[in-house]
Amino acid sequence: MKWKSIGILGKPNAAEQNLDTFKELHKLLTDWQIPAHYESNVGKLLNLPNSACLSTENLVKTSDLVLVVGGDGSMLNAARLSVPFQKPILGVNRGHLGFLTDIGPSELSERLHHVLAGHYWQESRFLLQGEIKYQDQTRHLDIALNDIVLSQGASSQLIEFELWVNATFVCRQRADGLIISTPTGSTAYSLSAGGPILHPGLPAIAIVPMLPHKLTSRPIVISNNVEIKIILTSQNQGPARVSFDSQRRIDMHGHEVIHIRKHAHDLELIHPEDYNYFKTLRDKLHWESR
Amino acid sequence: MKWKSIGILGKPNAAEQNLDTFKELHKLLTDWQIPAHYESNVGKLLNLPNSACLSTENLVKTSDLVLVVGGDGSMLNAARLSVPFQKPILGVNRGHLGFLTDIGPSELSERLHHVLAGHYWQESRFLLQGEIKYQDQTRHLDIALNDIVLSQGASSQLIEFELWVNATFVCRQRADGLIISTPTGSTAYSLSAGGPILHPGLPAIAIVPMLPHKLTSRPIVISNNVEIKIILTSQNQGPARVSFDSQRRIDMHGHEVIHIRKHAHDLELIHPEDYNYFKTLRDKLHWESR
Amino acid sequence: MKWKSIGILGKPNAAEQNLDTFKELHKLLTDWQIPAHYESNVGKLLNLPNSACLSTENLVKTSDLVLVVGGDGSMLNAARLSVPFQKPILGVNRGHLGFLTDIGPSELSERLHHVLAGHYWQESRFLLQGEIKYQDQTRHLDIALNDIVLSQGASSQLIEFELWVNATFVCRQRADGLIISTPTGSTAYSLSAGGPILHPGLPAIAIVPMLPHKLTSRPIVISNNVEIKIILTSQNQGPARVSFDSQRRIDMHGHEVIHIRKHAHDLELIHPEDYNYFKTLRDKLHWESR
Amino acid sequence: MKWKSIGILGKPNAAEQNLDTFKELHKLLTDWQIPAHYESNVGKLLNLPNSACLSTENLVKTSDLVLVVGGDGSMLNAARLSVPFQKPILGVNRGHLGFLTDIGPSELSERLHHVLAGHYWQESRFLLQGEIKYQDQTRHLDIALNDIVLSQGASSQLIEFELWVNATFVCRQRADGLIISTPTGSTAYSLSAGGPILHPGLPAIAIVPMLPHKLTSRPIVISNNVEIKIILTSQNQGPARVSFDSQRRIDMHGHEVIHIRKHAHDLELIHPEDYNYFKTLRDKLHWESR
């Protein structure tokens, strides 16, 4: 087998929602005699001995492949965990097809076996890194697979900011917020805001305004080798909110700056051999087939 | 001087609209003792001797730099002419700032002198090539700097087509049409259809549906090293129309296929040294400045 | 029974697509001993005697209720026929739910019986009337239940027009076209162009630009007791096209004017008693239910 | 003169921004011998005796016409104050044309005199009333001239809600929020969210989703004689935020319901005689003129 050790991760704080899938997975891996460890919450659900259970971080460190059961949200979480250790991840969904989870529960046995036997396709997806600074000091640094979103904070008021690309001023904008999205995130929140679908292979970032005051404000797509800088102007009442993959949120204050650029490490995503991005798009967006 | 010979082109069939600019241009080039030839219609307007006048094609062939007076439409036309001969072009507009014409009439003397003295910035813009085939035979081949647009023909009815990327089926769509746009064209017709702004340096193509029947049909941005294929299904009543830069139009019939890919040669665009793409965007789209 | 005589209409030129439904309908009406006549093409398909067959116009004239088998397109056609004679219409679809056809083939017997027994809901839907004039002379006059669309004609070029409401100038616009839609049409073509959904009870018209050159051009909703006037400017190359319900198309030339207002007579639409507009919206647009 | 007593209102908490306009206004009214009172902050700025100054509420109560100096935000505030006392309002802007303020500072003398001499046009604009209830008890009741907006609260997460019209369920939705807008508000925040422009004379309400999860969610326009009900589902983490004209904000908790309907009293808006709604639209949205 390609991978010597597999780590099983569930939905954070809600692993029990997928108990049936975990049970089947455990049975399959046991049958196939494939060494596996389980994130502690999952292991407990399955009544596994302590030796089979690991903390999230140790699980990722010691596995060659991280297998995630859940939806796209669980994958975003797993991405954040596995990227620092450069471990590939594979997603199993619980019924609804996801953009990131390719194997459904009804086909688990056949397709997982196929992947583990080496019939898979590995795809690199880049992440964004956002660094909030005050007077050139880093106050917060985080990563995101889908998007980094600047939005209204607790005050629920329009925010005003300046957008810069590298050292060049782009515009000043008043809006509900601004989405900085990877190709991976372009089919998520960015799509609701009118952003384009970016093919996952495209080395590009979408900058998508949310309910902009100016009707001529439009999504911009730009190379992923630039640095995007957003400065809150002094017109804002109260802090804005920065969200990483809609999972972690932090306030950003007037005169603070966020610098966004491509993260140093990619996520390695494992797909079944017959993975077809456009088929996923058709299925998820109900496009017409032939 | 960087360029040994300059060719002057006007708006096709309407060069007289810019007579004042041509006069000033002729005076400047004469004063500066820079060898120049003029497209015949322009030359006649200026009462130049035959020796100073050339047919469009000869003008482009024999010049080192093609100077175009007009709007973005004149630049599209000049691009088509100059790309086969790999000659750079520089645009002078007649009042309204264009996306492709950087020098306004009021600043002609100063900025043109600066450019001709070597203080310029040269930018490569890729073009699209569209090949309409019937049973693998090429029936028409053309190029476009902005966009290739498939739309309703004379029948004014929804068209139905299949979209393919390389050998992969993307979707079947009923719509008023489909815009395949370069970054250069992304601020033109594509923008009216809800397409994103693509930075000119991005090696990407936008595929933008026009009034699609499915509300979930959205613009897709993809690498410019793919081949896009559009097939008219048998459901269409009458031919569809294919338009290259809104300048040349040709009917496309059921069972015909159009193959669209990056053209082999780029356009070389000359800008004054202080050219700033984002400033042009701000000016043209009335975005807010600092 | 409420209605003494029923007229059966099919899809124009394609009645045979719904032969099974016609057969069942004929059997049911015969069983229930309800007098019915059939449009000639339908009657021939069913091998009915000549006495049971009528031309479209005679059918509508002599019936108390017009029963239409087909999709929304067939209903648009039936509306145009029945409105001059003020005859109510009821739609039976062939599988896919329509916005105007409420009874599906699988429930035909039960729901039709219910309606014919008097358990129905009658709804008035207003139509638009468009009058193309040259120098105050009417050249063409037509009606539409969904929309009147001004668009590019055979030339496939942007059109330029002035929009007036009553005697007030609204704006000059360059666009692919302009959709003037009723509430009934607001879920059809207008929706693809970014128009809002107008509740059928609203006495309002939507004016929706198609791919407008100005990004700040937006749909306008206005009372249906105004007169809308569209004037082609002298900038157009070749005629524009005017389409009524995407069914009849006529060219409109420079200096011609189209006057659009509410038609004098409404369409009377018969729904099963449990008709629920919002449920139809949810079903057709895949909105989430409780 | 039509009105016996005029009350002068400024921008709340920032009246000093328009000091020059107040000075001119005071001089004009004195010259014309028109009785006027001033909101206390404005009166102090002008060094007027106490007898000329009134609290906001007393000012509105004792005046026949309320004259507001400021932008559209000041007009929203004035509307809320004057509607309970059924006092008409007239807006004077400070440079930038507003949708609600028709008289600019440079034309103050001439146009104000004209209006006060009886050459004006009075227009009724309806308001919305929102009532937040918990278990059928009213917890908060407020009014809005532009819009009532349900949005993310401090948690910055998607909210999930049910939308009802009268007693009919419309849909369940996950979105950043929902805008319920009057025609007056249709050119404000609602426009940024993709809502249509509703003519001020239209008795209609626009229901406009903000960044909805479902791409098929679209603005709905409905009669203003319905009751709109929005219920937060149990899926929300933390309260949502309800905003009235972006001026007052209140949290709304799970299992609370907001009922929105047309307010009992209209705002009476005074325009100069030559007021033209479409001209205001053209000016504000940079549409093309003839």
Tab-separated table of C-alpha atoms in Angstrom, chain C residues 36-168:
chain	number	residue	atom	x	y	z
C	36	ALA	CA	-65.606	18.978	-25.119
C	37	HIS	CA	-64.152	20.025	-28.435
C	38	TYR	CA	-60.615	19.521	-29.604
C	39	GLU	CA	-58.284	21.646	-31.640
C	40	SER	CA	-58.138	19.950	-35.054
C	41	ASN	CA	-54.580	18.594	-34.779
C	42	VAL	CA	-55.340	17.092	-31.400
C	43	GLY	CA	-58.660	15.698	-32.635
C	44	LYS	CA	-56.942	13.980	-35.550
C	45	LEU	CA	-54.385	12.417	-33.230
C	46	LEU	CA	-57.267	10.978	-31.213
C	47	ASN	CA	-59.160	9.862	-34.339
C	48	LEU	CA	-62.168	11.919	-33.291
C	49	PRO	CA	-64.995	12.671	-35.712
C	50	ASN	CA	-64.884	16.040	-37.435
C	51	SER	CA	-67.756	17.263	-35.315
C	52	ALA	CA	-65.511	17.138	-32.263
C	53	CYS	CA	-62.758	19.136	-33.944
C	54	LEU	CA	-62.558	22.882	-34.305
C	55	SER	CA	-60.066	25.399	-35.596
C	56	THR	CA	-58.158	27.111	-32.829
C	57	GLU	CA	-60.182	30.282	-33.054
C	58	ASN	CA	-63.551	28.555	-33.168
C	59	LEU	CA	-62.527	26.306	-30.323
C	60	VAL	CA	-61.745	29.268	-28.087
C	61	LYS	CA	-64.915	31.125	-29.145
C	62	THR	CA	-67.287	28.281	-28.418
C	63	SER	CA	-65.739	26.990	-25.183
C	64	ASP	CA	-66.349	28.195	-21.647
C	65	LEU	CA	-62.999	26.923	-20.486
C	66	VAL	CA	-59.837	26.331	-22.501
C	67	LEU	CA	-57.770	23.419	-21.278
C	68	VAL	CA	-54.164	23.512	-22.448
C	69	VAL	CA	-51.812	20.532	-22.487
C	70	GLY	CA	-48.156	21.482	-22.730
C	71	GLY	CA	-45.590	23.683	-21.057
C	72	ASP	CA	-45.490	27.370	-20.252
C	73	GLY	CA	-44.871	28.108	-23.939
C	74	SER	CA	-48.182	26.501	-24.867
C	75	MET	CA	-49.881	28.577	-22.195
C	76	LEU	CA	-48.426	31.791	-23.618
C	77	ASN	CA	-49.864	30.843	-26.981
C	78	ALA	CA	-53.236	29.946	-25.447
C	79	ALA	CA	-53.301	33.220	-23.532
C	80	ARG	CA	-52.971	35.219	-26.708
C	81	LEU	CA	-55.835	33.249	-28.256
C	82	SER	CA	-58.231	33.316	-25.331
C	83	VAL	CA	-57.784	36.844	-24.024
C	84	PRO	CA	-59.693	38.541	-26.881
C	85	PHE	CA	-62.651	36.270	-26.107
C	86	GLN	CA	-62.220	36.543	-22.337
C	87	LYS	CA	-62.148	32.790	-21.910
C	88	PRO	CA	-60.412	31.315	-18.849
C	89	ILE	CA	-57.598	28.814	-19.347
C	90	LEU	CA	-56.313	25.898	-17.282
C	91	GLY	CA	-52.949	24.233	-17.886
C	92	VAL	CA	-51.956	20.575	-17.704
C	93	ASN	CA	-48.225	19.962	-17.870
C	94	ARG	CA	-46.414	16.932	-19.209
C	95	GLY	CA	-44.125	16.083	-16.392
C	96	HIS	CA	-42.122	19.144	-15.482
C	97	LEU	CA	-44.025	21.559	-13.301
C	98	GLY	CA	-44.567	24.899	-15.026
C	99	PHE	CA	-45.185	28.332	-13.590
C	100	LEU	CA	-48.516	28.433	-15.422
C	101	THR	CA	-49.491	24.760	-15.593
C	102	ASP	CA	-50.569	23.421	-12.240
C	103	ILE	CA	-51.834	19.903	-12.947
C	104	GLY	CA	-49.343	17.139	-13.634
C	105	PRO	CA	-50.167	14.034	-15.679
C	106	SER	CA	-50.046	11.656	-12.704
C	107	GLU	CA	-52.753	13.546	-10.862
C	108	LEU	CA	-54.861	14.440	-13.858
C	109	SER	CA	-57.965	12.489	-12.994
C	110	GLU	CA	-58.302	13.602	-9.418
C	111	ARG	CA	-57.318	17.238	-9.702
C	112	LEU	CA	-59.119	17.946	-12.952
C	113	HIS	CA	-62.312	16.465	-11.563
C	114	HIS	CA	-61.961	18.662	-8.557
C	115	VAL	CA	-61.514	21.789	-10.638
C	116	LEU	CA	-64.383	20.946	-12.955
C	117	ALA	CA	-66.581	20.341	-9.917
C	118	GLY	CA	-66.060	23.965	-9.008
C	119	HIS	CA	-63.198	23.688	-6.537
C	120	TYR	CA	-60.852	26.106	-8.204
C	121	TRP	CA	-59.312	29.506	-7.802
C	122	GLN	CA	-59.526	32.078	-10.584
C	123	GLU	CA	-56.741	34.604	-10.959
C	124	SER	CA	-56.496	37.593	-13.285
C	125	ARG	CA	-53.137	38.184	-14.873
C	126	PHE	CA	-52.597	41.370	-16.828
C	127	LEU	CA	-50.929	41.420	-20.236
C	128	LEU	CA	-48.819	43.996	-22.011
C	129	GLN	CA	-49.639	45.582	-25.315
C	130	GLY	CA	-46.894	46.875	-27.585
C	131	GLU	CA	-47.511	49.267	-30.429
C	132	ILE	CA	-44.727	50.024	-32.886
C	133	LYS	CA	-45.229	53.384	-34.535
C	134	TYR	CA	-43.562	55.328	-37.280
C	135	GLN	CA	-44.481	59.012	-37.417
C	136	ASP	CA	-47.537	58.392	-35.229
C	137	GLN	CA	-48.851	55.645	-37.501
C	138	THR	CA	-49.235	52.207	-35.933
C	139	ARG	CA	-47.223	49.685	-37.896
C	140	HIS	CA	-47.643	46.698	-35.586
C	141	LEU	CA	-49.656	45.956	-32.467
C	142	ASP	CA	-49.345	42.829	-30.374
C	143	ILE	CA	-49.847	41.511	-26.857
C	144	ALA	CA	-47.745	39.497	-24.418
C	145	LEU	CA	-48.402	37.709	-21.148
C	146	ASN	CA	-44.740	37.417	-20.115
C	147	ASP	CA	-42.689	40.106	-21.752
C	148	ILE	CA	-41.959	42.387	-24.642
C	149	VAL	CA	-38.240	42.335	-25.420
C	150	LEU	CA	-36.289	44.811	-27.477
C	151	SER	CA	-33.023	43.240	-28.549
C	152	GLN	CA	-30.310	43.105	-31.149
C	153	GLY	CA	-31.574	42.276	-34.549
C	154	ALA	CA	-29.708	40.349	-37.206
C	155	SER	CA	-26.668	42.610	-36.860
C	156	SER	CA	-25.753	41.298	-33.372
C	157	GLN	CA	-24.648	44.740	-32.240
C	158	LEU	CA	-25.318	46.782	-29.126
C	159	ILE	CA	-28.472	48.822	-29.552
C	160	GLU	CA	-28.948	52.362	-28.312
C	161	PHE	CA	-32.323	53.624	-27.239
C	162	GLU	CA	-34.101	56.174	-25.102
C	163	LEU	CA	-36.467	55.062	-22.368
C	164	TRP	CA	-39.456	57.213	-21.461
C	165	VAL	CA	-42.162	56.711	-18.849
C	166	ASN	CA	-45.340	58.615	-19.660
C	167	ALA	CA	-44.050	61.940	-20.920
C	168	THR	CA	-40.860	61.783	-18.829
